[in-house]
Amino acid sequence: MTASETHRAIETVWRIESPRLIGGLLRIVRDVGLAEDLAQDALVAALEQWPESGVPRNPGAWLMSTARRRAIDHFRHRGMAEQKHEQLGREIDESQPDQAEGLVENMDDEIGDDLLRLLFIACHPVLSLEARAALTLRLLGGLTTTEIARAFLAPEPTIAQRIVRAKRTIAEARVPYEVPRGADRAARITSVLAVIYLIFNEGYSATAGDDWMRPALCEDALRLGRILASLAPGEAEVHGLVALMEIQASRARARVGPNGEPVLLLDQDRARWDRLLIRRGLDALQRAESIGGSLGPYALQAAIAACHARALRPEDTDWPRIVALYDALAELSPSPVIELNRAVAISMADGPAAGLDIVESLLDEPALKGYHLLPAVHGDLLVKLGRHDEARSEFERAAFMTQNTRERKLLLDRASRCA
């Protein structure tokens, strides 16, 4: 194996193993910043040694063994907590490095708990939503600060400071290293799901920049969602979110034209939709429904996405069913954005005039003041009613509001066609 191939292998191993590594270390050191530093030290050691010695048979065990030795050195150097040193020494005998593989294999039952605890800590409500997203991608996604900054089109120092402040806040708030239980669990699950969906949406419909989509972020969010579903199989909304993301991600290839231009849902070539992801999404939705109880917001949105996925042609879409699902969603989680989406569904089921009445009732809604999709939807309905001059004005207003270059061009093109 060449040096470049070894480095690529290390990158792959790190992306897979780093969450388990950090979670396992955090269980011992009880400090997010220190756990990540120790894991990074193990990565540096791998970069130094593996090009010469080769990738170990069990790279995860090698990284864990190395990181724990670094932890022993850290506590020795600082003269801290003799019991910590003894605990680490019992878990791995420095004189017998091969024992690390057996140690890691025996930790299988703990790995799931470690990952779940780490996810709950990274998504703790004491942090802002943006900080939770950055810390989650760093600790559980294995992304570098540079990669996170690139994904969110933010300056690298800003992301670095956000992550540092997040870790400091967690330490100062003395966030317990545990999986929440009882009444607190539902609220904390909601926080985790919000972070994962934020990451997915930024990949699915980029808020700014030159690209309509950032597929890598969608993949990271999907991976996190699948991990969470395997660790919390009894949570219906977790399966609901996974179903929603799987079905939406199935359209990725059809959402972008040959030159990178956006392709809207009703204009997409449905033969290009990924049937495997659709099947996975429908299976996840079935799991959410089988758990019992009323569907939550993510499962309802997944059921709406499933209506589109089952329609082989746009005209086959069950719009009355979608309206009913939006009615349920609006009752469960009322918001102006949901009402706008409901207006679109009603316009498809009952005609553009019925949808227009709802949209125009939202025009003065403060929460939608900077939301470019409000004038975009308004313009679309006006076009269908033959009111082209008014529609052109709305498309131009929407284009001025969006920060995404591709979306701006799409809206300006629609405005020019109104002329």
Short mmCIF file of C-alpha atoms in Angstrom, two decimals:
data_model
loop_
_atom_site.label_atom_id
_atom_site.label_comp_id
_atom_site.label_asym_id
_atom_site.label_seq_id
_atom_site.Cartn_x
_atom_site.Cartn_y
_atom_site.Cartn_z
CA MET A 1 0.00 0.00 0.00
CA THR A 2 1.41 3.41 -1.01
CA ALA A 3 1.66 6.31 1.41
CA SER A 4 -1.26 8.12 -0.28
CA GLU A 5 -3.40 4.98 -0.11
CA THR A 6 -2.53 4.62 3.59
CA HIS A 7 -3.54 8.21 4.26
CA ARG A 8 -6.86 7.67 2.48
CA ALA A 9 -7.40 4.54 4.56
CA ILE A 10 -6.66 6.52 7.74
CA GLU A 11 -9.20 9.18 6.73
CA THR A 12 -11.83 6.49 6.17
CA VAL A 13 -11.05 4.73 9.44
CA TRP A 14 -11.17 8.03 11.32
CA ARG A 15 -14.57 8.96 9.89
CA ILE A 16 -15.94 5.58 10.99
CA GLU A 17 -14.14 5.10 14.31
CA SER A 18 -13.80 8.61 15.76
CA PRO A 19 -17.32 8.79 17.30
CA ARG A 20 -16.84 5.46 19.09
CA LEU A 21 -13.33 6.48 20.11
CA ILE A 22 -14.39 9.85 21.54
CA GLY A 23 -17.47 8.32 23.20
CA GLY A 24 -15.38 5.59 24.85
CA LEU A 25 -12.82 8.10 26.10
CA LEU A 26 -15.49 10.47 27.33
CA ARG A 27 -16.89 7.70 29.51
CA ILE A 28 -13.53 7.65 31.31
CA VAL A 29 -12.29 11.26 31.33
CA ARG A 30 -15.72 12.96 31.54
CA ASP A 31 -14.51 15.95 29.53
CA VAL A 32 -15.53 16.47 25.88
CA GLY A 33 -12.52 18.63 25.02
CA LEU A 34 -10.02 16.24 26.61
CA ALA A 35 -11.66 13.19 25.00
CA GLU A 36 -11.40 14.77 21.56
CA ASP A 37 -7.80 15.86 22.16
CA LEU A 38 -6.82 12.32 23.15
CA ALA A 39 -8.56 10.92 20.07
CA GLN A 40 -6.74 13.45 17.89
CA ASP A 41 -3.44 12.38 19.46
CA ALA A 42 -4.20 8.80 18.43
CA LEU A 43 -4.94 9.99 14.90
CA VAL A 44 -1.60 11.81 14.73
CA ALA A 45 0.14 8.63 15.91
CA ALA A 46 -1.62 6.68 13.15
CA LEU A 47 -0.54 9.21 10.53
CA GLU A 48 3.05 8.86 11.76
CA GLN A 49 3.20 5.06 12.13
CA TRP A 50 0.78 3.41 9.71
CA PRO A 51 2.53 4.52 6.49
CA GLU A 52 5.55 2.48 7.64
CA SER A 53 3.96 -0.35 9.66
CA GLY A 54 0.77 -0.70 7.60
CA VAL A 55 -2.87 -0.40 8.68
CA PRO A 56 -3.50 -2.72 11.69
CA ARG A 57 -5.87 -5.66 11.39
CA ASN A 58 -8.22 -3.91 13.85
CA PRO A 59 -7.60 -0.17 13.38
CA GLY A 60 -10.33 0.83 15.84
CA ALA A 61 -8.69 -1.22 18.59
CA TRP A 62 -5.30 0.28 17.76
CA LEU A 63 -6.68 3.83 18.01
CA MET A 64 -8.46 3.08 21.30
CA SER A 65 -5.33 1.50 22.77
CA THR A 66 -3.18 4.46 21.74
CA ALA A 67 -5.68 7.03 23.00
CA ARG A 68 -5.93 5.36 26.39
CA ARG A 69 -2.16 5.35 26.75
CA ARG A 70 -2.24 9.07 25.99
CA ALA A 71 -4.84 9.43 28.75
CA ILE A 72 -2.56 7.63 31.21
CA ASP A 73 0.31 9.94 30.23
CA HIS A 74 -1.96 12.97 30.60
CA PHE A 75 -3.03 12.08 34.13
CA ARG A 76 0.51 11.12 35.11
CA HIS A 77 1.86 14.42 33.84
CA ARG A 78 -0.72 16.47 35.68
CA GLY A 79 -0.57 14.35 38.81
CA MET A 80 -4.33 14.02 38.81
CA ALA A 81 -6.76 11.47 40.18
CA GLU A 82 -4.75 8.39 41.01
CA GLN A 83 -7.91 6.33 40.71
CA LYS A 84 -8.22 7.46 37.09
CA HIS A 85 -4.74 6.16 36.40
CA GLU A 86 -5.53 2.88 38.11
CA GLN A 87 -8.81 2.53 36.19
CA LEU A 88 -7.11 3.10 32.86
CA GLY A 89 -4.26 0.79 33.81
CA ARG A 90 -6.66 -2.01 34.62
CA GLU A 91 -8.45 -1.61 31.28
CA ILE A 92 -5.31 -1.87 29.22
CA ASP A 93 -2.00 -3.44 30.22
CA GLU A 94 0.71 -1.35 28.63
CA SER A 95 3.05 -4.29 28.50
CA GLN A 96 0.61 -6.31 26.36
CA PRO A 97 -0.60 -4.14 23.47
CA ASP A 98 -2.41 -7.02 21.78
CA GLN A 99 -4.89 -7.07 24.67
CA ALA A 100 -6.42 -3.88 23.24
CA GLU A 101 -8.21 -5.82 20.53
CA GLY A 102 -9.87 -8.10 23.05
CA LEU A 103 -10.70 -5.10 25.18
CA VAL A 104 -12.47 -3.32 22.34
CA GLU A 105 -14.31 -6.47 21.29
CA ASN A 106 -15.57 -6.87 24.86
CA MET A 107 -16.80 -3.30 24.83
CA ASP A 108 -19.40 -3.90 22.11
CA ASP A 109 -22.26 -3.62 24.58
CA GLU A 110 -20.93 -0.27 25.79
CA ILE A 111 -20.28 1.27 22.37
CA GLY A 112 -23.97 1.90 21.69
CA ASP A 113 -24.41 3.65 25.02
CA ASP A 114 -21.24 5.67 24.43
CA LEU A 115 -22.47 6.90 21.03
CA LEU A 116 -25.92 7.72 22.38
CA ARG A 117 -24.46 9.66 25.31
CA LEU A 118 -22.11 11.52 22.98
CA LEU A 119 -25.00 12.45 20.67
CA PHE A 120 -27.10 13.74 23.56
CA ILE A 121 -24.18 15.81 24.85
CA ALA A 122 -23.35 17.31 21.45
CA CYS A 123 -27.03 18.22 20.97
CA HIS A 124 -27.65 19.49 24.50
CA PRO A 125 -30.19 22.37 24.63
CA VAL A 126 -27.73 24.48 26.63
CA LEU A 127 -26.05 25.12 23.24
CA SER A 128 -27.40 27.16 20.35
CA LEU A 129 -28.74 25.19 17.39
CA GLU A 130 -25.78 26.29 15.24
CA ALA A 131 -23.30 25.21 17.92
CA ARG A 132 -25.05 21.86 18.31
CA ALA A 133 -24.82 21.25 14.57
CA ALA A 134 -21.13 22.13 14.38
CA LEU A 135 -20.22 20.06 17.46
CA THR A 136 -22.25 17.07 16.22
CA LEU A 137 -20.51 17.09 12.84
CA ARG A 138 -17.16 17.37 14.59
CA LEU A 139 -17.65 14.67 17.25
CA LEU A 140 -19.99 12.23 15.51
CA GLY A 141 -19.47 13.04 11.85
CA GLY A 142 -15.70 13.00 12.01
CA LEU A 143 -15.51 16.24 9.98
CA THR A 144 -12.66 18.69 10.36
CA THR A 145 -13.28 22.33 11.19
CA THR A 146 -12.38 23.20 7.59
CA GLU A 147 -14.97 20.74 6.23
CA ILE A 148 -17.69 22.06 8.54
CA ALA A 149 -16.90 25.67 7.60
CA ARG A 150 -17.03 24.77 3.91
CA ALA A 151 -20.32 22.94 4.36
CA PHE A 152 -22.01 25.90 6.02
CA LEU A 153 -20.18 28.58 3.99
CA ALA A 154 -18.85 30.11 7.21
CA PRO A 155 -15.34 31.41 7.95
CA GLU A 156 -13.18 28.69 9.47
CA PRO A 157 -12.26 30.81 12.56
CA THR A 158 -15.98 31.31 13.23
CA ILE A 159 -16.64 27.56 13.22
CA ALA A 160 -13.53 26.89 15.31
CA GLN A 161 -14.64 29.43 17.93
CA ARG A 162 -18.17 28.02 17.88
CA ILE A 163 -16.87 24.52 18.64
CA VAL A 164 -14.49 25.73 21.36
CA ARG A 165 -17.26 27.76 23.03
CA ALA A 166 -19.63 24.80 22.81
CA LYS A 167 -17.20 22.51 24.62
CA ARG A 168 -16.53 25.18 27.23
CA THR A 169 -20.27 25.71 27.77
CA ILE A 170 -20.82 21.97 28.24
CA ALA A 171 -18.01 21.87 30.82
CA GLU A 172 -19.24 24.96 32.68
CA ALA A 173 -22.83 23.72 32.71
CA ARG A 174 -21.59 20.37 34.04
CA VAL A 175 -23.71 18.51 31.54
CA PRO A 176 -23.97 14.93 32.88
CA TYR A 177 -22.51 12.15 30.77
CA GLU A 178 -25.65 10.06 30.61
CA VAL A 179 -28.59 9.08 28.45
CA PRO A 180 -31.57 11.14 29.67
CA ARG A 181 -34.54 9.25 31.03
CA GLY A 182 -38.09 9.99 32.05
CA ALA A 183 -39.76 13.24 31.12
CA ASP A 184 -36.47 14.83 30.06
CA ARG A 185 -35.81 12.18 27.40
CA ALA A 186 -38.54 13.32 24.98
CA ALA A 187 -37.31 16.92 25.00
CA ARG A 188 -33.71 15.85 24.51
CA ILE A 189 -34.65 13.50 21.64
CA THR A 190 -36.41 16.46 20.02
CA SER A 191 -33.22 18.50 20.33
CA VAL A 192 -31.14 15.75 18.70
CA LEU A 193 -33.62 15.34 15.84
CA ALA A 194 -33.69 19.10 15.22
CA VAL A 195 -29.90 19.14 14.83
CA ILE A 196 -29.84 16.17 12.45
CA TYR A 197 -32.62 17.66 10.32
CA LEU A 198 -30.90 21.05 10.25
CA ILE A 199 -27.77 19.37 8.86
CA PHE A 200 -29.83 17.44 6.30
CA ASN A 201 -31.77 20.50 5.14
CA GLU A 202 -28.61 22.55 4.67
CA GLY A 203 -27.45 19.81 2.33
CA TYR A 204 -30.80 19.32 0.62
CA SER A 205 -31.56 23.00 -0.03
CA ALA A 206 -28.45 25.08 0.57
CA THR A 207 -29.37 28.45 2.06
CA ALA A 208 -26.50 30.25 0.34
CA GLY A 209 -23.66 29.80 -2.12
CA ASP A 210 -23.39 28.58 -5.69
CA ASP A 211 -24.71 25.03 -5.24
CA TRP A 212 -28.36 24.04 -5.07
CA MET A 213 -27.48 20.97 -2.98
CA ARG A 214 -24.59 19.77 -0.80
CA PRO A 215 -25.02 15.97 -0.89
CA ALA A 216 -22.24 15.29 1.61
CA LEU A 217 -24.23 16.99 4.37
CA CYS A 218 -27.31 14.92 3.47
CA GLU A 219 -25.18 11.77 3.75
CA ASP A 220 -23.79 12.84 7.14
CA ALA A 221 -27.28 13.53 8.47
CA LEU A 222 -28.59 10.23 7.13
CA ARG A 223 -25.74 8.35 8.77
CA LEU A 224 -26.42 10.06 12.11
CA GLY A 225 -30.13 9.34 11.80
CA ARG A 226 -29.53 5.67 11.06
CA ILE A 227 -27.15 5.39 14.01
CA LEU A 228 -29.72 6.99 16.31
CA ALA A 229 -32.47 4.68 15.01
CA SER A 230 -30.33 1.63 15.80
CA LEU A 231 -29.59 2.96 19.30
CA ALA A 232 -33.14 4.11 20.11
CA PRO A 233 -35.37 1.65 18.22
CA GLY A 234 -38.41 2.39 20.37
CA GLU A 235 -38.59 6.09 19.44
CA ALA A 236 -41.19 6.55 16.69
CA GLU A 237 -40.06 10.06 15.76
CA VAL A 238 -36.49 8.88 15.21
CA HIS A 239 -37.78 6.43 12.58
CA GLY A 240 -40.02 9.19 11.25
CA LEU A 241 -37.06 11.50 10.68
CA VAL A 242 -35.02 8.73 9.06
CA ALA A 243 -37.96 7.95 6.76
CA LEU A 244 -38.29 11.62 5.81
CA MET A 245 -34.58 11.98 5.03
CA GLU A 246 -34.36 8.70 3.09
CA ILE A 247 -37.30 9.63 0.85
CA GLN A 248 -36.14 13.20 0.29
CA ALA A 249 -32.58 12.04 -0.44
CA SER A 250 -33.98 9.63 -3.05
CA ARG A 251 -34.71 12.64 -5.29
CA ALA A 252 -31.19 14.08 -5.15
CA ARG A 253 -30.11 13.10 -8.67
CA ALA A 254 -33.34 14.39 -10.18
CA ARG A 255 -33.28 17.72 -8.29
CA VAL A 256 -30.28 19.04 -10.22
CA GLY A 257 -30.09 19.57 -13.99
CA PRO A 258 -27.08 18.87 -16.21
CA ASN A 259 -25.61 22.32 -15.52
CA GLY A 260 -26.33 22.36 -11.81
CA GLU A 261 -29.63 24.19 -12.14
CA PRO A 262 -32.50 23.37 -9.74
CA VAL A 263 -35.28 21.08 -10.95
CA LEU A 264 -38.54 21.46 -9.02
CA LEU A 265 -40.50 18.46 -7.77
CA LEU A 266 -43.23 18.37 -10.42
CA ASP A 267 -40.64 18.77 -13.21
CA GLN A 268 -38.33 15.98 -12.07
CA ASP A 269 -37.65 12.79 -14.02
CA ARG A 270 -38.98 10.29 -11.52
CA ALA A 271 -37.14 7.45 -13.21
CA ARG A 272 -34.00 9.01 -11.68
CA TRP A 273 -35.33 8.73 -8.14
CA ASP A 274 -33.41 6.21 -6.05
CA ARG A 275 -35.82 3.33 -5.46
CA LEU A 276 -33.57 1.77 -2.80
CA LEU A 277 -33.71 4.92 -0.66
CA ILE A 278 -37.46 5.13 -1.21
CA ARG A 279 -37.86 1.53 -0.03
CA ARG A 280 -35.70 2.26 3.03
CA GLY A 281 -37.78 5.34 3.76
CA LEU A 282 -41.09 3.52 3.47
CA ASP A 283 -39.75 0.76 5.75
CA ALA A 284 -38.68 3.34 8.34
CA LEU A 285 -42.10 5.00 8.13
CA GLN A 286 -43.74 1.61 8.72
CA ARG A 287 -41.55 1.13 11.81
CA ALA A 288 -42.63 4.52 13.13
CA GLU A 289 -46.29 3.66 12.58
CA SER A 290 -45.94 0.20 14.15
CA ILE A 291 -44.67 1.61 17.45
CA GLY A 292 -48.16 2.95 18.11
CA GLY A 293 -49.65 6.24 19.15
CA SER A 294 -50.30 9.25 16.96
CA LEU A 295 -47.66 10.23 14.43
CA GLY A 296 -45.29 13.05 15.36
CA PRO A 297 -44.19 15.96 13.13
CA TYR A 298 -41.35 14.08 11.41
CA ALA A 299 -43.43 10.97 10.76
CA LEU A 300 -46.25 13.12 9.33
CA GLN A 301 -43.80 14.88 7.01
CA ALA A 302 -42.44 11.46 6.03
CA ALA A 303 -45.97 10.31 5.22
CA ILE A 304 -46.35 13.38 2.96
CA ALA A 305 -43.04 12.58 1.25
CA ALA A 306 -44.24 8.98 0.83
CA CYS A 307 -47.28 10.20 -1.12
CA HIS A 308 -44.92 11.78 -3.66
CA ALA A 309 -42.62 8.74 -3.68
CA ARG A 310 -45.48 6.36 -4.48
CA ALA A 311 -46.68 8.48 -7.43
CA LEU A 312 -45.01 7.33 -10.64
CA ARG A 313 -46.24 10.50 -12.39
CA PRO A 314 -47.01 13.95 -10.93
CA GLU A 315 -50.67 13.56 -11.90
CA ASP A 316 -50.87 10.37 -9.82
CA THR A 317 -50.13 12.25 -6.59
CA ASP A 318 -52.78 11.85 -3.90
CA TRP A 319 -53.19 15.54 -3.10
CA PRO A 320 -56.30 15.14 -0.89
CA ARG A 321 -54.30 12.73 1.28
CA ILE A 322 -51.43 15.25 1.45
CA VAL A 323 -53.88 18.00 2.48
CA ALA A 324 -55.21 15.78 5.26
CA LEU A 325 -51.68 15.08 6.49
CA TYR A 326 -50.86 18.81 6.46
CA ASP A 327 -54.06 19.45 8.42
CA ALA A 328 -52.84 17.01 11.06
CA LEU A 329 -49.36 18.54 11.03
CA ALA A 330 -50.73 22.08 11.37
CA GLU A 331 -52.82 20.99 14.34
CA LEU A 332 -49.86 19.25 16.00
CA SER A 333 -47.13 21.82 15.26
CA PRO A 334 -48.74 25.02 13.97
CA SER A 335 -46.38 27.37 12.16
CA PRO A 336 -46.56 29.83 9.25
CA VAL A 337 -44.20 27.66 7.16
CA ILE A 338 -46.43 24.61 7.57
CA GLU A 339 -49.44 26.74 6.67
CA LEU A 340 -47.67 27.88 3.51
CA ASN A 341 -46.93 24.28 2.54
CA ARG A 342 -50.52 23.38 3.30
CA ALA A 343 -51.66 26.17 0.96
CA VAL A 344 -49.60 24.61 -1.85
CA ALA A 345 -51.23 21.23 -1.26
CA ILE A 346 -54.71 22.77 -1.22
CA SER A 347 -53.97 24.60 -4.47
CA MET A 348 -53.08 21.28 -6.09
CA ALA A 349 -56.17 19.53 -4.68
CA ASP A 350 -58.79 22.28 -5.03
CA GLY A 351 -57.32 24.77 -7.48
CA PRO A 352 -54.96 27.78 -7.27
CA ALA A 353 -57.61 30.20 -6.06
CA ALA A 354 -58.18 28.14 -2.89
CA GLY A 355 -54.46 28.12 -2.16
CA LEU A 356 -54.06 31.81 -2.97
CA ASP A 357 -56.52 32.82 -0.24
CA ILE A 358 -54.34 31.13 2.38
CA VAL A 359 -51.07 32.50 0.97
CA GLU A 360 -52.34 36.06 0.92
CA SER A 361 -53.41 35.73 4.53
CA LEU A 362 -49.74 35.05 5.32
CA LEU A 363 -48.24 38.02 3.47
CA ASP A 364 -48.09 40.17 6.61
CA GLU A 365 -46.93 37.33 8.87
CA PRO A 366 -43.84 38.65 10.77
CA ALA A 367 -42.22 35.20 10.96
CA LEU A 368 -42.19 35.01 7.14
CA LYS A 369 -40.87 38.51 6.54
CA GLY A 370 -37.53 37.30 5.15
CA TYR A 371 -38.74 33.91 3.89
CA HIS A 372 -38.20 33.91 0.13
CA LEU A 373 -40.50 30.95 -0.51
CA LEU A 374 -43.55 33.01 0.47
CA PRO A 375 -43.33 35.36 -2.55
CA ALA A 376 -42.14 32.42 -4.68
CA VAL A 377 -45.29 30.41 -3.88
CA HIS A 378 -47.42 33.54 -4.23
CA GLY A 379 -45.94 34.15 -7.69
CA ASP A 380 -46.54 30.54 -8.74
CA LEU A 381 -50.23 30.72 -7.84
CA LEU A 382 -50.63 34.09 -9.55
CA VAL A 383 -49.17 32.61 -12.75
CA LYS A 384 -51.69 29.78 -12.67
CA LEU A 385 -54.46 32.38 -12.37
CA GLY A 386 -53.12 34.37 -15.33
CA ARG A 387 -51.99 37.36 -13.24
CA HIS A 388 -48.55 37.53 -14.83
CA ASP A 389 -47.51 41.09 -13.95
CA GLU A 390 -48.16 40.53 -10.26
CA ALA A 391 -46.41 37.16 -10.45
CA ARG A 392 -43.31 38.70 -12.03
CA SER A 393 -43.05 41.17 -9.16
CA GLU A 394 -43.31 38.36 -6.60
CA PHE A 395 -40.66 36.21 -8.32
CA GLU A 396 -38.29 39.20 -8.43
CA ARG A 397 -38.92 39.86 -4.75
CA ALA A 398 -38.18 36.22 -3.92
CA ALA A 399 -34.99 36.32 -6.01
CA PHE A 400 -33.82 39.38 -4.09
CA MET A 401 -34.40 37.61 -0.77
CA THR A 402 -32.63 34.29 -1.41
CA GLN A 403 -28.88 33.95 -0.84
CA ASN A 404 -28.52 30.90 -3.08
CA THR A 405 -27.15 31.75 -6.53
CA ARG A 406 -28.84 28.83 -8.31
CA GLU A 407 -32.20 29.55 -6.73
CA ARG A 408 -31.93 33.24 -7.55
CA LYS A 409 -31.39 32.47 -11.24
CA LEU A 410 -34.35 30.07 -11.23
CA LEU A 411 -36.63 32.76 -9.77
CA LEU A 412 -35.38 35.46 -12.13
CA ASP A 413 -35.96 33.13 -15.07
CA ARG A 414 -39.52 32.57 -13.91
CA ALA A 415 -39.96 36.33 -13.56
CA SER A 416 -38.72 36.91 -17.12
CA ARG A 417 -41.10 34.27 -18.48
CA CYS A 418 -44.00 36.20 -16.92
CA ALA A 419 -43.21 39.05 -19.29
#
